[in-house]
CSV table of C-alpha atoms and ligand atoms in Angstrom, one decimal:
chain,number,residue,atom,x,y,z
A,144,MET,CA,-6.7,-5.0,15.3
A,145,LYS,CA,-2.9,-5.6,15.3
A,146,MET,CA,-1.0,-2.4,15.0
A,147,VAL,CA,2.1,-2.3,12.7
A,148,PHE,CA,4.4,0.4,11.4
A,149,ARG,CA,6.1,0.6,8.0
A,150,TRP,CA,9.9,0.6,8.3
A,151,TYR,CA,12.3,0.9,5.3
A,152,GLY,CA,15.3,-0.6,7.1
A,153,ASN,CA,18.5,0.5,8.7
A,154,GLY,CA,20.2,3.3,6.7
A,155,ASN,CA,17.2,3.6,4.6
A,156,ASP,CA,14.7,5.3,7.0
A,157,SER,CA,15.0,8.4,9.1
A,158,VAL,CA,12.9,6.6,11.8
A,159,SER,CA,14.7,4.0,14.0
A,160,LEU,CA,13.3,0.9,15.6
A,161,ASP,CA,14.1,2.5,18.9
A,162,GLN,CA,11.7,5.3,18.1
A,163,ILE,CA,9.0,3.0,16.8
A,164,LYS,CA,9.2,1.1,20.1
A,165,HIS,CA,8.0,4.2,21.9
A,166,ILE,CA,4.7,4.3,20.0
A,167,PRO,CA,2.0,2.6,22.1
A,168,GLY,CA,0.6,-0.7,20.9
A,169,VAL,CA,2.9,-1.3,17.8
A,170,GLU,CA,3.7,-5.0,17.6
A,171,GLY,CA,5.4,-5.4,14.3
A,172,ILE,CA,7.1,-3.7,11.4
A,173,VAL,CA,5.9,-3.7,7.8
A,174,TRP,CA,9.0,-4.3,5.7
A,175,ALA,CA,10.5,-5.3,2.4
A,176,LEU,CA,13.9,-5.9,0.8
A,177,HIS,CA,13.9,-2.6,-1.1
A,178,ASP,CA,17.2,-3.3,-2.8
A,179,ILE,CA,16.2,-6.5,-4.5
A,180,PRO,CA,15.1,-5.8,-8.1
A,181,THR,CA,11.5,-6.6,-8.8
A,182,GLY,CA,11.1,-10.1,-10.1
A,183,GLN,CA,14.1,-11.6,-8.4
A,184,GLU,CA,13.8,-14.2,-5.7
A,185,TRP,CA,14.6,-12.8,-2.3
A,186,PRO,CA,17.7,-14.1,-0.7
A,187,MET,CA,17.2,-16.0,2.6
A,188,GLU,CA,20.1,-14.5,4.4
A,189,LYS,CA,18.8,-10.9,3.8
A,190,ILE,CA,15.4,-12.0,5.1
A,191,PHE,CA,17.0,-13.4,8.2
A,192,GLU,CA,18.9,-10.1,8.7
A,193,VAL,CA,15.6,-8.2,8.9
A,194,LYS,CA,14.2,-10.8,11.3
A,195,LYS,CA,17.2,-10.5,13.6
A,196,GLN,CA,16.9,-6.7,13.7
A,197,ALA,CA,13.2,-6.8,14.5
A,198,ASP,CA,13.7,-9.6,17.1
A,199,GLU,CA,16.0,-7.3,19.1
A,200,TYR,CA,13.1,-5.0,19.7
A,201,GLY,CA,10.5,-7.7,20.1
A,202,PHE,CA,8.8,-6.7,16.8
A,203,HIS,CA,7.3,-9.4,14.5
A,204,ILE,CA,7.8,-9.2,10.7
A,205,GLU,CA,4.5,-10.8,9.7
A,206,VAL,CA,3.5,-8.2,7.1
A,207,VAL,CA,5.6,-7.5,4.0
A,208,GLU,CA,4.9,-4.5,1.8
A,209,SER,CA,5.5,-5.1,-1.0
A,210,VAL,CA,6.8,-8.1,-3.0
A,211,ASN,CA,6.4,-6.2,-6.2
A,212,ILE,CA,5.1,-7.7,-9.4
A,213,HIS,CA,7.3,-7.6,-12.5
A,214,GLU,CA,5.9,-5.6,-15.4
A,215,ASP,CA,6.1,-8.7,-17.6
A,216,ILE,CA,3.4,-10.3,-15.4
A,217,LYS,CA,1.2,-7.3,-15.7
A,218,LEU,CA,1.8,-7.2,-19.4
A,219,GLY,CA,1.1,-10.9,-19.8
A,220,LEU,CA,4.4,-11.6,-21.6
A,221,PRO,CA,5.7,-15.1,-22.1
A,222,THR,CA,8.6,-14.3,-19.8
A,223,ARG,CA,6.1,-13.9,-16.9
A,224,ASP,CA,6.3,-17.6,-15.9
A,225,GLN,CA,9.8,-17.3,-14.7
A,226,TYR,CA,8.9,-14.2,-12.6
A,227,ILE,CA,5.9,-16.1,-11.2
A,228,GLU,CA,8.2,-19.0,-10.3
A,229,ASN,CA,10.5,-16.6,-8.5
A,230,TYR,CA,7.5,-15.1,-6.6
A,231,LYS,CA,6.5,-18.5,-5.4
A,232,LYS,CA,10.0,-19.2,-4.1
A,233,THR,CA,10.0,-15.9,-2.3
A,234,ILE,CA,6.6,-16.8,-0.7
A,235,GLU,CA,8.1,-20.1,0.5
A,236,LYS,CA,11.1,-18.3,2.1
A,237,LEU,CA,9.0,-15.6,3.7
A,238,ALA,CA,6.9,-18.3,5.4
A,239,LYS,CA,10.1,-19.5,7.1
A,240,VAL,CA,10.3,-16.3,9.2
A,241,GLY,CA,6.5,-16.3,10.0
A,242,VAL,CA,5.2,-13.9,7.4
A,243,LYS,CA,1.4,-13.9,7.3
A,244,VAL,CA,0.5,-11.2,4.7
A,245,ILE,CA,2.1,-10.0,1.5
A,246,CYS,CA,0.9,-6.7,0.2
A,247,TYR,CA,1.4,-6.0,-3.5
A,248,ASN,CA,-0.1,-3.9,-6.2
A,249,PHE,CA,-1.0,-4.3,-9.9
A,250,MET,CA,-0.6,-0.7,-11.1
A,251,PRO,CA,1.1,-0.5,-14.5
A,252,VAL,CA,4.4,1.4,-14.6
A,253,PHE,CA,3.8,3.7,-11.6
A,254,ASP,CA,3.0,3.1,-8.0
A,255,TRP,CA,1.3,6.0,-6.3
A,256,ILE,CA,1.4,9.5,-7.9
A,257,ARG,CA,1.5,13.0,-6.5
A,258,THR,CA,2.3,16.3,-8.0
A,259,ASP,CA,3.9,17.9,-4.9
A,260,LEU,CA,5.5,16.1,-2.0
A,261,HIS,CA,5.7,19.1,0.3
A,262,LYS,CA,2.6,21.2,-0.1
A,263,LYS,CA,1.9,23.6,2.7
A,264,LEU,CA,-1.2,23.1,4.8
A,265,GLU,CA,-2.9,25.9,6.7
A,266,ASP,CA,-1.2,24.9,9.9
A,267,GLY,CA,2.2,25.3,8.4
A,268,SER,CA,3.0,21.6,8.1
A,269,THR,CA,3.5,20.0,4.7
A,270,ALA,CA,2.0,17.0,3.0
A,271,LEU,CA,1.6,15.1,-0.2
A,272,PHE,CA,-0.6,16.8,-2.8
A,273,TYR,CA,-2.3,15.7,-6.1
A,274,GLU,CA,-3.4,18.2,-8.7
A,275,LYS,CA,-5.8,16.4,-11.0
A,276,GLU,CA,-5.6,18.8,-13.9
A,277,LYS,CA,-1.8,19.0,-13.8
A,278,VAL,CA,-1.6,15.2,-14.2
A,279,GLU,CA,-4.3,15.1,-16.9
A,280,LYS,CA,-2.4,17.7,-18.9
A,281,MET,CA,1.0,16.1,-18.4
A,282,ASN,CA,2.3,14.4,-21.4
A,283,PRO,CA,3.9,11.0,-20.5
A,284,THR,CA,6.9,11.8,-22.8
A,285,GLU,CA,7.4,15.1,-20.9
A,286,LEU,CA,7.3,13.1,-17.7
A,287,VAL,CA,9.8,10.5,-19.0
A,288,ASP,CA,12.1,13.4,-20.0
A,289,LYS,CA,11.8,15.1,-16.6
A,290,ILE,CA,12.6,11.9,-14.8
A,291,SER,CA,15.5,10.9,-17.0
A,292,LYS,CA,17.1,14.3,-16.5
A,293,ASN,CA,16.9,13.9,-12.8
A,294,PRO,CA,18.5,10.7,-11.7
A,295,ASP,CA,17.7,11.4,-8.1
A,296,PHE,CA,14.0,11.5,-8.7
A,297,THR,CA,12.5,9.0,-6.3
A,298,MET,CA,9.2,8.3,-4.6
A,299,PRO,CA,8.8,6.2,-1.5
A,300,GLY,CA,7.5,2.8,-2.5
A,301,TRP,CA,8.6,3.1,-6.1
A,302,GLU,CA,11.2,0.7,-7.3
A,303,PRO,CA,14.0,2.7,-9.1
A,304,GLU,CA,14.2,0.2,-11.9
A,305,ARG,CA,10.6,1.0,-12.9
A,306,LEU,CA,11.8,4.4,-13.8
A,307,GLU,CA,14.8,3.4,-15.9
A,308,HIS,CA,12.8,2.1,-18.9
A,309,LEU,CA,9.9,4.4,-18.8
A,310,SER,CA,9.5,5.1,-22.5
A,311,LYS,CA,9.8,1.4,-23.4
A,312,LEU,CA,7.2,0.6,-20.7
A,313,PHE,CA,4.7,3.2,-22.1
A,314,GLU,CA,5.1,1.6,-25.5
A,315,ALA,CA,4.6,-1.9,-24.1
A,316,TYR,CA,1.3,-0.8,-22.5
A,317,GLN,CA,0.0,1.1,-25.5
A,318,ASN,CA,-2.5,-1.6,-26.5
A,319,VAL,CA,-3.1,-3.1,-23.0
A,320,THR,CA,-6.7,-2.6,-21.9
A,321,GLU,CA,-8.3,-2.9,-18.5
A,322,GLU,CA,-9.7,-6.3,-19.5
A,323,ASP,CA,-6.1,-7.4,-20.4
A,324,LEU,CA,-4.9,-6.3,-17.0
A,325,TRP,CA,-7.8,-8.3,-15.3
A,326,HIS,CA,-6.8,-11.3,-17.4
A,327,ASN,CA,-3.2,-11.1,-16.4
A,328,LEU,CA,-4.0,-10.6,-12.8
A,329,HIS,CA,-6.2,-13.7,-12.9
A,330,TYR,CA,-3.4,-15.7,-14.4
A,331,PHE,CA,-1.0,-14.5,-11.7
A,332,LEU,CA,-3.5,-15.3,-8.8
A,333,GLU,CA,-4.4,-18.7,-10.1
A,334,GLN,CA,-0.8,-19.7,-9.7
A,335,ILE,CA,0.0,-17.8,-6.6
A,336,ILE,CA,-2.9,-18.4,-4.3
A,337,PRO,CA,-2.5,-22.2,-3.9
A,338,VAL,CA,1.2,-21.6,-2.9
A,339,ALA,CA,0.2,-18.8,-0.5
A,340,GLU,CA,-2.4,-21.1,1.1
A,341,ARG,CA,0.1,-23.9,1.5
A,342,HIS,CA,2.4,-21.5,3.3
A,343,ASP,CA,-0.4,-19.8,5.3
A,344,ILE,CA,0.4,-16.3,3.8
A,345,LYS,CA,-2.5,-14.1,2.7
A,346,MET,CA,-2.1,-12.1,-0.5
A,347,ALA,CA,-3.4,-8.6,-0.1
A,348,ILE,CA,-3.6,-6.4,-3.2
A,349,HIS,CA,-3.2,-2.6,-2.6
A,350,PRO,CA,-5.7,-0.3,-4.4
A,351,ASP,CA,-4.5,2.0,-7.1
A,352,ASP,CA,-3.5,5.4,-5.9
A,353,PRO,CA,-5.2,7.6,-7.1
A,354,PRO,CA,-8.0,5.2,-8.0
A,355,TRP,CA,-8.3,6.2,-11.6
A,356,SER,CA,-6.4,5.8,-14.9
A,357,VAL,CA,-3.3,8.1,-15.2
A,358,PHE,CA,-1.3,8.9,-18.4
A,359,GLY,CA,-3.7,6.6,-20.3
A,360,LEU,CA,-2.5,3.5,-18.4
A,361,PRO,CA,-5.2,1.1,-17.3
A,362,ARG,CA,-5.9,0.9,-13.5
A,363,ILE,CA,-8.4,-1.6,-12.1
A,364,ILE,CA,-8.4,-1.8,-8.3
A,365,THR,CA,-10.3,1.4,-8.0
A,366,ASN,CA,-13.7,0.9,-6.4
A,367,LYS,CA,-16.1,-1.5,-4.7
A,368,GLU,CA,-17.3,-3.2,-7.8
A,369,ASN,CA,-13.8,-3.9,-9.0
A,370,ILE,CA,-12.7,-5.1,-5.5
A,371,LYS,CA,-15.6,-7.5,-5.7
A,372,ARG,CA,-14.5,-8.7,-9.1
A,373,LEU,CA,-10.9,-9.1,-7.8
A,374,LEU,CA,-12.1,-11.2,-4.9
A,375,SER,CA,-14.1,-13.5,-7.1
A,376,LEU,CA,-11.3,-13.9,-9.7
A,377,VAL,CA,-10.0,-16.5,-7.3
A,378,ASP,CA,-12.6,-16.8,-4.6
A,379,HIS,CA,-10.5,-17.9,-1.8
A,380,PRO,CA,-9.7,-16.5,1.7
A,381,TYR,CA,-6.0,-16.2,0.8
A,382,ASN,CA,-6.9,-13.8,-2.0
A,383,GLY,CA,-7.5,-10.5,-0.2
A,384,VAL,CA,-7.1,-6.8,-0.2
A,385,THR,CA,-5.0,-4.2,1.6
A,386,LEU,CA,-7.8,-1.8,2.1
A,387,CYS,CA,-6.3,1.6,1.9
A,388,SER,CA,-8.7,4.3,3.0
A,389,GLY,CA,-6.5,7.1,1.6
A,390,SER,CA,-6.1,5.6,-1.9
A,391,LEU,CA,-9.7,4.7,-2.4
A,392,GLY,CA,-10.9,7.8,-0.4
A,393,ALA,CA,-9.4,10.1,-3.0
A,394,ASN,CA,-12.5,9.4,-5.1
A,395,PRO,CA,-15.5,10.9,-3.2
A,396,GLU,CA,-17.8,8.2,-4.7
A,397,ASN,CA,-15.9,5.5,-2.8
A,398,ASP,CA,-17.5,4.8,0.6
A,399,VAL,CA,-14.6,3.0,2.4
A,400,ALA,CA,-16.5,2.1,5.6
A,401,GLU,CA,-19.1,0.4,3.4
A,402,MET,CA,-16.3,-1.6,1.7
A,403,VAL,CA,-15.0,-2.6,5.1
A,404,ARG,CA,-18.5,-3.9,6.0
A,405,GLU,CA,-18.8,-5.8,2.8
A,406,PHE,CA,-15.3,-7.3,2.5
A,407,ALA,CA,-14.2,-7.5,6.2
A,408,ASP,CA,-13.3,-11.2,6.0
A,409,ARG,CA,-11.1,-10.6,3.0
A,410,ILE,CA,-9.1,-7.7,4.4
A,411,PRO,CA,-6.0,-9.1,6.1
A,412,PHE,CA,-4.3,-5.7,6.2
A,413,ALA,CA,-5.7,-2.1,6.5
A,414,HIS,CA,-4.0,1.2,5.7
A,415,ILE,CA,-5.8,4.0,7.5
A,416,ARG,CA,-5.3,7.6,6.6
A,417,ASN,CA,-7.3,10.7,5.6
A,418,VAL,CA,-7.3,12.9,2.5
A,419,LYS,CA,-9.0,16.2,1.9
A,420,ILE,CA,-10.6,16.5,-1.5
A,421,TYR,CA,-11.2,19.8,-3.2
A,422,GLU,CA,-14.0,20.6,-5.6
A,423,ASN,CA,-11.8,20.5,-8.7
A,424,GLY,CA,-10.7,16.9,-7.8
A,425,ASP,CA,-7.3,17.8,-6.3
A,426,PHE,CA,-6.6,16.2,-2.9
A,427,ILE,CA,-4.1,16.7,-0.1
A,428,GLU,CA,-3.2,14.3,2.7
A,429,THR,CA,-4.1,15.5,6.2
A,430,SER,CA,-3.9,14.3,9.7
A,431,HIS,CA,-5.7,11.1,10.4
A,432,ARG,CA,-8.5,12.9,12.2
A,433,THR,CA,-11.9,12.7,10.6
A,434,SER,CA,-12.7,16.4,10.8
A,435,ASP,CA,-9.4,17.3,9.0
A,436,GLY,CA,-10.2,15.5,5.8
A,437,SER,CA,-13.0,14.1,3.6
A,438,VAL,CA,-12.8,10.5,4.7
A,439,ASP,CA,-14.8,9.3,7.7
A,440,ILE,CA,-12.0,7.6,9.7
A,441,TYR,CA,-14.2,7.2,12.7
A,442,ASP,CA,-16.8,5.2,10.7
A,443,ILE,CA,-14.1,3.1,9.1
A,444,VAL,CA,-12.6,2.1,12.4
A,445,ARG,CA,-16.1,1.5,13.7
A,446,ALA,CA,-16.8,-0.8,10.7
A,447,TYR,CA,-13.6,-2.8,11.5
A,448,HIS,CA,-14.6,-3.1,15.1
A,449,GLU,CA,-18.2,-4.2,14.3
A,450,ASN,CA,-16.7,-7.0,12.3
A,451,GLY,CA,-14.4,-8.2,15.0
A,452,PHE,CA,-11.4,-7.3,12.9
A,453,THR,CA,-8.2,-9.1,13.9
A,454,GLY,CA,-6.1,-8.2,10.9
A,455,TYR,CA,-3.1,-5.9,10.7
A,456,VAL,CA,-3.5,-2.1,10.6
A,457,ARG,CA,-1.0,0.6,9.9
A,458,PRO,CA,-1.3,4.3,9.9
A,459,ASP,CA,-0.5,5.5,6.4
A,460,HIS,CA,1.2,8.7,5.1
A,461,GLY,CA,1.4,11.5,7.6
A,462,ARG,CA,2.1,15.2,7.3
A,463,HIS,CA,5.7,16.5,7.8
A,464,ILE,CA,5.5,18.2,11.2
A,465,TRP,CA,7.8,19.7,13.8
A,466,GLY,CA,10.6,20.2,11.3
A,467,GLU,CA,11.0,16.5,10.7
A,468,GLU,CA,13.1,15.5,7.7
A,469,CYS,CA,12.0,12.2,6.4
A,470,ARG,CA,10.8,10.2,3.4
A,471,PRO,CA,7.8,12.0,2.0
A,472,GLY,CA,4.8,10.8,4.0
A,473,TYR,CA,6.8,8.5,6.2
A,474,GLY,CA,7.9,10.6,9.1
A,475,LEU,CA,7.6,9.4,12.7
A,476,TYR,CA,5.5,12.2,14.3
A,477,ASP,CA,2.4,12.4,12.3
A,478,ARG,CA,2.1,8.7,11.9
A,479,ALA,CA,2.5,8.2,15.6
A,480,LEU,CA,-0.2,10.8,16.2
A,481,GLY,CA,-2.3,8.8,13.7
A,482,ILE,CA,-1.9,5.6,15.7
A,483,MET,CA,-3.0,7.3,18.8
A,484,TYR,CA,-6.1,8.6,17.1
A,485,LEU,CA,-6.9,5.1,15.8
A,486,TRP,CA,-6.3,3.6,19.3
A,487,GLY,CA,-8.5,6.3,20.8
A,488,ILE,CA,-11.4,5.3,18.6
A,489,TRP,CA,-10.8,1.6,18.9
A,490,ASP,CA,-10.5,1.6,22.7
A,491,SER,CA,-13.6,3.6,23.2
A,492,LEU,CA,-15.5,1.2,21.0
A,493,VAL,CA,-14.2,-1.8,22.9
A,494,ARG,CA,-15.1,-0.1,26.2
A,495,LYS,CA,-18.6,0.8,25.1
A,496,GLU,CA,-19.1,-2.8,24.0
A,497,GLN,CA,-18.0,-4.2,27.4
A,498,GLU,CA,-20.3,-1.8,29.2
A,499,VAL,CA,-23.2,-2.9,27.1
A,500,VAL,CA,-22.4,-6.6,27.8
A,501,SER,CA,-22.0,-6.0,31.6
A,502,CYS,CA,-25.3,-4.1,31.8
B,102,DNO,C1,2.6,4.4,-0.6
B,102,DNO,C2,2.2,3.0,-0.5
B,102,DNO,C3,2.3,2.2,-1.7
B,102,DNO,C4,2.1,0.8,-1.4
B,102,DNO,C5,2.1,-0.1,-2.7
B,102,DNO,C6,1.7,-1.5,-2.3
B,102,DNO,O1,3.0,5.0,0.3
B,102,DNO,O2,0.9,2.9,0.1
B,102,DNO,O3,3.5,2.4,-2.3
B,102,DNO,O4,3.1,0.3,-0.6
B,102,DNO,O5,1.3,0.4,-3.6
B,102,DNO,O6,2.3,-2.4,-3.2
């Protein structure tokens, strides 16, 4: 596995490239141009800027997370074709700096959702928390209202412009079903995958987080059956998945290790983290360690190892520990600890295998 680390860019991240360099085994940064509005073509000079910054530390920039999908594409509006053309041009440009994987998602309106960004865990650290009933009871208009009264409201990974037109977006999605969303995803992939192949960049869709419908909006990348369907929409090695153990793992019915075993050759990028699920369906993010949460991280890493996984891996959200102030979920310390846990499992599996061979 190739270890990478998400970095939001100079002035945009509390973690520096200097610090990332100290984490054992990290070879590249996972990046994006966060200030370019969704749907616009990425400017080459800005792409080169990131490349230059990473080069100074010997990091590659082979994984982009995310080139976001304009809502018009998800909604299947006639204006989507222009946005798809822009997306193709961005792919072309990213190939010039050696990008190999583009992570994206197809979640309507929102990216990931939580109800508390700093919920206290028993050990005194804080982490991202999701209360199922609270979200179920939340009326989207109330939410729109809350967000519009708080211009600073932000979530890591969310594009601010998504939030600007919330009520219009809710209206636009009113009659959009899951089948419509599948249809629109198919349309997008049919056009994008040949371009991605030509430029040797794998497209890797991120599962929905949480993996169920929220606020009555359709969500489709939620479980094994649906990932299978996604992969067969355009059955091609360049149409893949960012298998996120924490997103899928929030539903106890999802067996993520089993998914790794089934889809290994279509997973160019893995997000590995743990969540603890409560009986009422709430969940909280924990350390990466298997015994701290409900997801069997050990078995997931073992499944990647068994399949000779050579794709990219990043630790995902961490707790906020040792007083660190950072983007929610994206501090240095707990993600660095997460990496060491993943390496610990991986190295011992590799060693065990070598011992068996030399016997
Ligand atoms: C949250 C992230 C997501 C992810 C996007 C991929 O921390 O895992 O925001 O980057 O869904 O497009």
